[in-house]
Structures are given as structure tokens and as C-alpha cells.
mmCIF file of N, CA, C and O in Angstrom:
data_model
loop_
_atom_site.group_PDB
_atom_site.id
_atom_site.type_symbol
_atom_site.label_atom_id
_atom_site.label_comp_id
_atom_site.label_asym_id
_atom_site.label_seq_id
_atom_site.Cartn_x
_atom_site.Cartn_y
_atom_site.Cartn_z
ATOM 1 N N UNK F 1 0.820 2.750 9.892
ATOM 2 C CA UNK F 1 2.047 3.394 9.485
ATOM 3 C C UNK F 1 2.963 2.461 8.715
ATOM 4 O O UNK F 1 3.815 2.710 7.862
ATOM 5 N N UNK F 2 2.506 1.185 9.311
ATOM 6 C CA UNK F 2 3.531 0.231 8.262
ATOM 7 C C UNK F 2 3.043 0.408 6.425
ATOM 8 O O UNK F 2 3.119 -0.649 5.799
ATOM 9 N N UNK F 3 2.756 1.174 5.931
ATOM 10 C CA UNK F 3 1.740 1.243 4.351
ATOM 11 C C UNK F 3 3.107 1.715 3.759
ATOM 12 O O UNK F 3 3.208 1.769 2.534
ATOM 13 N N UNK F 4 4.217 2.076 4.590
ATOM 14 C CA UNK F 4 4.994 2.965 3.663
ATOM 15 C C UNK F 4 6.562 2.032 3.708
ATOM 16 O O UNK F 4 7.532 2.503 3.115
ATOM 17 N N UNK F 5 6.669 0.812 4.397
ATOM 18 C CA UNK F 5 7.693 -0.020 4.370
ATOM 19 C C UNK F 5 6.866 -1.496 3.770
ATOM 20 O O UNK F 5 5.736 -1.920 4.011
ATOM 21 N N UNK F 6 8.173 -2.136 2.737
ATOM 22 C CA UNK F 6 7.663 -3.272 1.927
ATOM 23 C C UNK F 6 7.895 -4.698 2.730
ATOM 24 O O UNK F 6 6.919 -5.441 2.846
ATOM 25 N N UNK F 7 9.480 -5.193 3.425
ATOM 26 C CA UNK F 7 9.715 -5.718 3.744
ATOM 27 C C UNK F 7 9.759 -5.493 5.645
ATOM 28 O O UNK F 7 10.509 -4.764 6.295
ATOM 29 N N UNK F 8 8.532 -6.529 6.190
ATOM 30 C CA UNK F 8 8.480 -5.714 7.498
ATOM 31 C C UNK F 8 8.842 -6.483 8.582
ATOM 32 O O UNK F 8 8.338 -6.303 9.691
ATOM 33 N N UNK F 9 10.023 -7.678 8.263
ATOM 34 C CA UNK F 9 10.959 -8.341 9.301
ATOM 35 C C UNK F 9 11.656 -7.697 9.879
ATOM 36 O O UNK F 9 11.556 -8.103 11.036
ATOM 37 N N UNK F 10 12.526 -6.700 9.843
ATOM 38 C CA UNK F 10 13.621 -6.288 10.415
ATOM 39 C C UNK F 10 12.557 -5.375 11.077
ATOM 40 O O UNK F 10 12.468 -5.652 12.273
ATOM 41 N N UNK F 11 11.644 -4.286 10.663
ATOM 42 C CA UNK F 11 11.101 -3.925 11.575
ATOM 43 C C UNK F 11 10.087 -3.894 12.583
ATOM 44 O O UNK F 11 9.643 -3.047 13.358
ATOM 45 N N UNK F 12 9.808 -5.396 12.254
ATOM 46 C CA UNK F 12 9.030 -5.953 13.944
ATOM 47 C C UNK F 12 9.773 -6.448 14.540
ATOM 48 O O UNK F 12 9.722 -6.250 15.754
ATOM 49 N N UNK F 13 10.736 -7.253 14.045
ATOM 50 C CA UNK F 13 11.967 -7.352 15.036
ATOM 51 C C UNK F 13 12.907 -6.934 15.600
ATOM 52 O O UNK F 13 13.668 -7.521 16.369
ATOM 53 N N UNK F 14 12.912 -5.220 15.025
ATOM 54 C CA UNK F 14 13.879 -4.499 16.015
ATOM 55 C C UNK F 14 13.035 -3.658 17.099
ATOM 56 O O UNK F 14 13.535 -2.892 17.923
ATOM 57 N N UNK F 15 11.430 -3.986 16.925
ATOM 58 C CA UNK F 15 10.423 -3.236 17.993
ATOM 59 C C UNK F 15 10.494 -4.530 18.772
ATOM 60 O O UNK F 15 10.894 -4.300 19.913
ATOM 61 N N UNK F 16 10.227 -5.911 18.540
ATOM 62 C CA UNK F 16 10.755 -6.864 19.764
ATOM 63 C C UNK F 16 11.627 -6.589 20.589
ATOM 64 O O UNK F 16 11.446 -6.514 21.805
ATOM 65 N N UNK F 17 12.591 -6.425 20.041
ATOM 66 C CA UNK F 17 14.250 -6.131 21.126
ATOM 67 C C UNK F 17 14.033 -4.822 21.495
ATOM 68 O O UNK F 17 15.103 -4.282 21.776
ATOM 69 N N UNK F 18 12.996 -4.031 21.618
ATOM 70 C CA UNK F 18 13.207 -2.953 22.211
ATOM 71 C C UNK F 18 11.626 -2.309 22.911
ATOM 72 O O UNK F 18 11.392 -1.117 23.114
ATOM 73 N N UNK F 19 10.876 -3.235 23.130
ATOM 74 C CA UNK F 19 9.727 -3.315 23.565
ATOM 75 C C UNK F 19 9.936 -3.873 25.006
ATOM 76 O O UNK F 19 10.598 -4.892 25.206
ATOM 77 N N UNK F 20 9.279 -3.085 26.102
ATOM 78 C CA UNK F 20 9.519 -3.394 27.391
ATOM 79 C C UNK F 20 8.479 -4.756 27.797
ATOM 80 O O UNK F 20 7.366 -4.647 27.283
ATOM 81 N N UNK F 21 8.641 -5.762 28.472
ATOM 82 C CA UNK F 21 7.718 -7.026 28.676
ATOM 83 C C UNK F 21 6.297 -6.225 28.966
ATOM 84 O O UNK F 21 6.016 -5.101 29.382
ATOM 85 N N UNK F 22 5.413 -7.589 28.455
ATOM 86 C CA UNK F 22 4.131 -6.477 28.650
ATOM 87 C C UNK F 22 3.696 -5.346 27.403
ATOM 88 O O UNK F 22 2.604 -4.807 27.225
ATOM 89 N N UNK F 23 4.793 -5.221 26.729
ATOM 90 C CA UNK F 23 4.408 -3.858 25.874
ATOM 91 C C UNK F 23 3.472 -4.607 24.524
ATOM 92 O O UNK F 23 3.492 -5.774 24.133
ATOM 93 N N UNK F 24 2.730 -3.506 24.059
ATOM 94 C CA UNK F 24 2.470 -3.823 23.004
ATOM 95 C C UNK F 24 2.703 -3.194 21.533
ATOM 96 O O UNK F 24 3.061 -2.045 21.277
ATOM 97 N N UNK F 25 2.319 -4.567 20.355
ATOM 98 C CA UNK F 25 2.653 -3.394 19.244
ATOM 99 C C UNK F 25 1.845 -3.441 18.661
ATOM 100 O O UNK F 25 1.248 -4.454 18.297
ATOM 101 N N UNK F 26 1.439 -1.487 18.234
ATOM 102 C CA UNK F 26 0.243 -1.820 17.637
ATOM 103 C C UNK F 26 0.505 -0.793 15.996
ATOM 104 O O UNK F 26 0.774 0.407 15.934
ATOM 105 N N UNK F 27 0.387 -1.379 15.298
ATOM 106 C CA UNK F 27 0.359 -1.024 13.709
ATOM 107 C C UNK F 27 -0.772 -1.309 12.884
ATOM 108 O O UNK F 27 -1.497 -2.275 13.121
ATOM 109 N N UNK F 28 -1.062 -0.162 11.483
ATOM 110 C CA UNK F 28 -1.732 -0.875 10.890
ATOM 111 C C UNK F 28 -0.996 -1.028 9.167
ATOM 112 O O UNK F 28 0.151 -0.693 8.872
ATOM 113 N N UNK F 29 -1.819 -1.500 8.416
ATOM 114 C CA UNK F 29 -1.211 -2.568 7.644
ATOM 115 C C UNK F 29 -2.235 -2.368 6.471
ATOM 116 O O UNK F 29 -3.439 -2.370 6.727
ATOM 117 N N UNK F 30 -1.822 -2.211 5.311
ATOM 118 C CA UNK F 30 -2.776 -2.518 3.938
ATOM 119 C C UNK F 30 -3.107 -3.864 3.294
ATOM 120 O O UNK F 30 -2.543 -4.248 2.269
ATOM 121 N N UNK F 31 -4.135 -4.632 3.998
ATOM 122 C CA UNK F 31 -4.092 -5.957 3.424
ATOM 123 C C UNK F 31 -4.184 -6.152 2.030
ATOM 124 O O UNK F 31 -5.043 -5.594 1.347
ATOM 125 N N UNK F 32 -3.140 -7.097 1.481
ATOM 126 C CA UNK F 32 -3.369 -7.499 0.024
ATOM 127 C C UNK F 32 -3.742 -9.210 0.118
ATOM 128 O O UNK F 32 -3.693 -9.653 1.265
ATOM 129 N N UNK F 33 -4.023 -9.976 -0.722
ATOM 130 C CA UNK F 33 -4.505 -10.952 -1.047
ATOM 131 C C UNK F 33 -3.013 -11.491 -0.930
ATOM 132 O O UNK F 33 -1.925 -11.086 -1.340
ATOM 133 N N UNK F 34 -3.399 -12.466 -0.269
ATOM 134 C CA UNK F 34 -2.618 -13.846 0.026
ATOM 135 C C UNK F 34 -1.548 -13.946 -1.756
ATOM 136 O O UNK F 34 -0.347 -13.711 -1.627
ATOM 137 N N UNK F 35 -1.796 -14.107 -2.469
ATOM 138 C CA UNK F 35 -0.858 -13.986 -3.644
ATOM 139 C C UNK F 35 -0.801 -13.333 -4.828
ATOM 140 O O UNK F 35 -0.588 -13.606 -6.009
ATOM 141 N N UNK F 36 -1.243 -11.689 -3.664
ATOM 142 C CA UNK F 36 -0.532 -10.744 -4.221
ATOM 143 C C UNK F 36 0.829 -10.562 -4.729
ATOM 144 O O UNK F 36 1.108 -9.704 -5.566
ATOM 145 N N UNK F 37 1.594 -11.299 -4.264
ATOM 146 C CA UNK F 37 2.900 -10.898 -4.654
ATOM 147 C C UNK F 37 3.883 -12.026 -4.005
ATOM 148 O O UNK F 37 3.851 -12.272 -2.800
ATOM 149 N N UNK F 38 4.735 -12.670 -4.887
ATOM 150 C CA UNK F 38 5.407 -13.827 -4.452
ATOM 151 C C UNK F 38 6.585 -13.453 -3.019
ATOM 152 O O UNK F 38 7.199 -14.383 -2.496
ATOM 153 N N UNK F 39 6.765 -11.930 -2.507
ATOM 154 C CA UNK F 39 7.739 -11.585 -1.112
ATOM 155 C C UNK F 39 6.130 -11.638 -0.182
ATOM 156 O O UNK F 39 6.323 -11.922 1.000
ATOM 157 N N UNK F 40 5.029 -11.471 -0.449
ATOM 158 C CA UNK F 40 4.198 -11.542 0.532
ATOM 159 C C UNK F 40 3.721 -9.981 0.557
ATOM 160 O O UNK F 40 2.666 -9.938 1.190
ATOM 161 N N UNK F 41 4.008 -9.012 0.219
ATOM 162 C CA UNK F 41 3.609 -7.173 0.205
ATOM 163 C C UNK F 41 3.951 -7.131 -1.286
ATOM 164 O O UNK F 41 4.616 -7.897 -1.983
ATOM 165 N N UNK F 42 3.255 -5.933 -1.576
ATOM 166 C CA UNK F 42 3.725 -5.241 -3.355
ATOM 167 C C UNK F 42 3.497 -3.836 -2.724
ATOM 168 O O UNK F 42 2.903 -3.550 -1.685
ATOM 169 N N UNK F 43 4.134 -3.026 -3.640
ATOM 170 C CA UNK F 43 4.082 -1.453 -3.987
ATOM 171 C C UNK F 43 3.019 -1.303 -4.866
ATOM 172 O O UNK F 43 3.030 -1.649 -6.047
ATOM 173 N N UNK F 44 1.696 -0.551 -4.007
ATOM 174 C CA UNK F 44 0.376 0.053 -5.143
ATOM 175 C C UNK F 44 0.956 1.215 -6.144
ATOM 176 O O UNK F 44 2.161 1.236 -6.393
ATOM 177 N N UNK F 45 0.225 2.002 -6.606
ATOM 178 C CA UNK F 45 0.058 2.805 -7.509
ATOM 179 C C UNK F 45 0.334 4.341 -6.549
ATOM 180 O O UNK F 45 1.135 5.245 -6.787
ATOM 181 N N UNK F 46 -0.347 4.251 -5.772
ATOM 182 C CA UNK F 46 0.158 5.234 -4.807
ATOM 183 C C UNK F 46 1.516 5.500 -3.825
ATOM 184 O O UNK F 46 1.784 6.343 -2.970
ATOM 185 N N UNK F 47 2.275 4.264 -4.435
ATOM 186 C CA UNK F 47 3.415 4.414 -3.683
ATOM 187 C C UNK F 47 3.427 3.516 -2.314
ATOM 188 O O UNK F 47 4.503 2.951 -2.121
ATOM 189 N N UNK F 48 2.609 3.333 -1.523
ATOM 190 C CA UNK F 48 2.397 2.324 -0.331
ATOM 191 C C UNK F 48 2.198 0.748 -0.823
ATOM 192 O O UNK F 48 1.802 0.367 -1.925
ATOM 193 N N UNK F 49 2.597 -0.066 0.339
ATOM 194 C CA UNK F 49 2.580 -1.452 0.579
ATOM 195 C C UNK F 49 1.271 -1.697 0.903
ATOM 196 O O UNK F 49 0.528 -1.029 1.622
ATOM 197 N N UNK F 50 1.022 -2.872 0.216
ATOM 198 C CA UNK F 50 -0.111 -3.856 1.091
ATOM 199 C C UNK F 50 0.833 -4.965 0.985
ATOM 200 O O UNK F 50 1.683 -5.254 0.143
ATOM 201 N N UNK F 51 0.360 -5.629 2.320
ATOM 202 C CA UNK F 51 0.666 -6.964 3.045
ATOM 203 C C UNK F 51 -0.241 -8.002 2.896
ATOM 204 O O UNK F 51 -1.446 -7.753 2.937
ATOM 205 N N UNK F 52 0.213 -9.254 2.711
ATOM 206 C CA UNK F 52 -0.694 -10.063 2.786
ATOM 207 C C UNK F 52 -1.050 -10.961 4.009
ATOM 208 O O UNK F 52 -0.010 -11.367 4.526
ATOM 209 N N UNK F 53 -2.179 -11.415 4.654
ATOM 210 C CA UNK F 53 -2.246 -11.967 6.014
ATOM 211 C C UNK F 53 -1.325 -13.172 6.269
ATOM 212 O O UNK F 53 -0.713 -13.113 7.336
ATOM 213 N N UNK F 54 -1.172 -13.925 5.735
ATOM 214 C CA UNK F 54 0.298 -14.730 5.745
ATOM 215 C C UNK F 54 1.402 -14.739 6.071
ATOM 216 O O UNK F 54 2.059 -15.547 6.727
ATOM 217 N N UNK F 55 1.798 -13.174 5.286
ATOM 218 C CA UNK F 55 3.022 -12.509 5.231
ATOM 219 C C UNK F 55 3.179 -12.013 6.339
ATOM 220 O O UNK F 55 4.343 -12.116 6.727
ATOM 221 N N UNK F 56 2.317 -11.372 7.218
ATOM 222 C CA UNK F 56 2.089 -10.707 8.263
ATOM 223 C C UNK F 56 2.392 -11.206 9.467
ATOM 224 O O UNK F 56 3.000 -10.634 10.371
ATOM 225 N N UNK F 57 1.764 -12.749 9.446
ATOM 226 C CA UNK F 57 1.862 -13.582 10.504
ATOM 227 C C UNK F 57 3.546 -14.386 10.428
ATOM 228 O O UNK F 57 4.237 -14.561 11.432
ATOM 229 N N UNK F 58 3.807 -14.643 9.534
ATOM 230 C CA UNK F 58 4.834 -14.539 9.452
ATOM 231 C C UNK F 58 5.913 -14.114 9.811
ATOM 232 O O UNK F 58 6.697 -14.788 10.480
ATOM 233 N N UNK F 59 6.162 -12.773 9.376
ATOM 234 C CA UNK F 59 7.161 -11.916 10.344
ATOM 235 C C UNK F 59 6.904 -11.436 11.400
ATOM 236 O O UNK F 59 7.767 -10.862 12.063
ATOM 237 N N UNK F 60 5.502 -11.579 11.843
ATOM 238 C CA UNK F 60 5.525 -11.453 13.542
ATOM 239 C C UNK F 60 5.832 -12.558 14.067
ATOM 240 O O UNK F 60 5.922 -12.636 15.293
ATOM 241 N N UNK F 61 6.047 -13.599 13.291
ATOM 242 C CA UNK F 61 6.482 -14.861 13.924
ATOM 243 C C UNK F 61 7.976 -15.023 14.206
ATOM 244 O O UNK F 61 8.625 -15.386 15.187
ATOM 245 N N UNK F 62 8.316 -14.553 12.783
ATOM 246 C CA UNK F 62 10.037 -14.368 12.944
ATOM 247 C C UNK F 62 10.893 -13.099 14.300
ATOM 248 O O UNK F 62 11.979 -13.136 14.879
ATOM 249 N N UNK F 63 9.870 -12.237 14.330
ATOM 250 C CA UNK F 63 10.250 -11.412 15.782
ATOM 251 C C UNK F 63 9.917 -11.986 17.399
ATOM 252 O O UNK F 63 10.167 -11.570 18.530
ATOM 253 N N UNK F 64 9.243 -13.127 16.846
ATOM 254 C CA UNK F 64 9.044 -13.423 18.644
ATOM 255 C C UNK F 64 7.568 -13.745 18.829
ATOM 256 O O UNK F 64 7.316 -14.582 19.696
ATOM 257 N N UNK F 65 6.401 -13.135 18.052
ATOM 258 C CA UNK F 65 5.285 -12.866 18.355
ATOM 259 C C UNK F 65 4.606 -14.306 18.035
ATOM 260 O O UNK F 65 4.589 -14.654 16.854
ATOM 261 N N UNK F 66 3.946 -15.314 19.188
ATOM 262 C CA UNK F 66 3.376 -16.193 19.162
ATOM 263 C C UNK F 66 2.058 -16.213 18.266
ATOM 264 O O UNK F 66 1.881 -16.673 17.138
ATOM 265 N N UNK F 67 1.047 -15.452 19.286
ATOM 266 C CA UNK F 67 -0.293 -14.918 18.359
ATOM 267 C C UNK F 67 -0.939 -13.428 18.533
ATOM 268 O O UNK F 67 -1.141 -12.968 19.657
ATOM 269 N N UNK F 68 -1.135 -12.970 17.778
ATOM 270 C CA UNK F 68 -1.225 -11.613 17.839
ATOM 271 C C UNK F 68 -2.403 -11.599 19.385
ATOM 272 O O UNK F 68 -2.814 -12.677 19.813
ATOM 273 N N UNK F 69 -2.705 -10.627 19.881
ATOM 274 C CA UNK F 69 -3.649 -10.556 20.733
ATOM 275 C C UNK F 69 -5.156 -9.982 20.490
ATOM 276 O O UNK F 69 -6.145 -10.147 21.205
ATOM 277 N N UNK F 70 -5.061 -9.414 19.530
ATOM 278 C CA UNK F 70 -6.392 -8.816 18.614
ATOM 279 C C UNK F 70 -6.090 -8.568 17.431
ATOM 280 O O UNK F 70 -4.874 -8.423 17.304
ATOM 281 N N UNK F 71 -7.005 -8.387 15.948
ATOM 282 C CA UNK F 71 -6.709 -7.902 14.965
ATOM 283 C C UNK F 71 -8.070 -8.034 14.639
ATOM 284 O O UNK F 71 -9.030 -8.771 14.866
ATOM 285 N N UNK F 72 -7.566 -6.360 13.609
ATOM 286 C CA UNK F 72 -9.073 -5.268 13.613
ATOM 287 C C UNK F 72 -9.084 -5.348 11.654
ATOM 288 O O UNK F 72 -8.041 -5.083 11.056
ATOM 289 N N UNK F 73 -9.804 -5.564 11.217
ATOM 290 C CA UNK F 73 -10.000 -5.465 9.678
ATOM 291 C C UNK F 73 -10.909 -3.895 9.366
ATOM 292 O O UNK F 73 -11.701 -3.652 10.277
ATOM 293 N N UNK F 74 -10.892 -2.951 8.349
ATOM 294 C CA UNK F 74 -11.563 -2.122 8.306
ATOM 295 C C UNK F 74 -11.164 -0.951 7.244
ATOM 296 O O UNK F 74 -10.198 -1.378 6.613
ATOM 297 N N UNK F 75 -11.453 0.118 6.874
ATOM 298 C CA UNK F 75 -10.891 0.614 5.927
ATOM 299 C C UNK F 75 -9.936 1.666 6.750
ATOM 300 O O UNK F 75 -10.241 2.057 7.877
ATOM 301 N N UNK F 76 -8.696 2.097 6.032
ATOM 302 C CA UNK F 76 -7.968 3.169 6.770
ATOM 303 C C UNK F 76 -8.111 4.157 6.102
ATOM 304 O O UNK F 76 -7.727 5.237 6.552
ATOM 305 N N UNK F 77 -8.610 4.082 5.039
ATOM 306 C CA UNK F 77 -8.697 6.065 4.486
ATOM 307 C C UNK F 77 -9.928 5.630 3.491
ATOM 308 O O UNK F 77 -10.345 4.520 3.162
ATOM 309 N N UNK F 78 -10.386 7.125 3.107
ATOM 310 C CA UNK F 78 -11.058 7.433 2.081
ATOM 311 C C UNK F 78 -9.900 7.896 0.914
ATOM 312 O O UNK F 78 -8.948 8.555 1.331
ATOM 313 N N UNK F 79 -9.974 7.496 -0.843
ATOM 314 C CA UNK F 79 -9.511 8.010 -1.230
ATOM 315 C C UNK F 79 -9.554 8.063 -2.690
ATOM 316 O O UNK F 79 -9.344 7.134 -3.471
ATOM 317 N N UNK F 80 -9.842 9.223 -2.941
ATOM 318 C CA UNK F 80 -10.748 9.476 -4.418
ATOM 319 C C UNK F 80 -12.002 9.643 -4.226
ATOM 320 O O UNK F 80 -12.729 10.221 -5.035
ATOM 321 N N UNK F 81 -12.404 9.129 -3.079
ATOM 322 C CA UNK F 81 -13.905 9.152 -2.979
ATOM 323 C C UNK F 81 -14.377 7.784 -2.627
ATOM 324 O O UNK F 81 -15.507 7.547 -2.202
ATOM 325 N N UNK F 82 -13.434 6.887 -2.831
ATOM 326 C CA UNK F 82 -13.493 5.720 -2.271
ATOM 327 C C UNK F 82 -13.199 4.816 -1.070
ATOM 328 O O UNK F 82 -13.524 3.628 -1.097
#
């Protein structure tokens, strides 16, 4: 669901402050290449964000998040046929 926000500090860090201990967060994410884009995400052609893994770790870093606890690579849609 994060595909449709560019800049995604403020909102892992307002799911920190409001995540019960124990909780988890789970999102997924359009990976782009490490320098895709000098903020770390760009706007595709379709209107959605990709993130880059950097960028990612990053602002889960800036919310609190030490190391993620799993992360899943894979495709999230078909589209065009692709």
C-alpha cells in the first residue's frame, strides 16, 4: 500500500508512535534501484512510487526500527501482461 506515498518518514513514524509493543508493521513497497532517484523513491508512469532498499532502511531507521524482522522480494501485480 505504500506504492501510492513518495516520501515514507512521517509515515512509518507516525505507525511507530502508535503501534502497540510487540506490534508489527507490515507493508509492501515498489523496489527501485538504489539510484533511482537522488530523495531515494520516484513517481513511475503509472502514478505510484518505487522505493529504493536504502531508502527504505532508512526511514525505518528514522522511526525506531532497528532491523526489519523479515523481508519478502517478489512481484505485486501483473500489469499489461507483465
Amino acid at each position: 500500500m505504500l506504492v501510492y506515498f513518495g516520501d515514507l518518514a512521517p509515515i512509518l513514524k507516525n505507525l511507530t508512535e502508535r503501534l502497540r509493543p510487540g506490534g508489527w508493521r507490515v507493508f509492501t513497497v515498489e523496489l527501485a534501484a538504489d539510484d533511482a532517484a537522488s530523495r531515494g523513491y520516484r513517481q513511475g508512469a503509472s502514478g505510484r512510487y518505487a522505493h529504493s532498499a536504502s531508502y527504505i532502511k532508512k526511514a525505518l531507521t528514522a522511526a525506531g526500527v532497528k532491523t526489519p524482522k523479515a523481508t519478502l522480494n517478489g512481484p505485486l501485480r501483473l500489469e499489461f501482461g507483465a
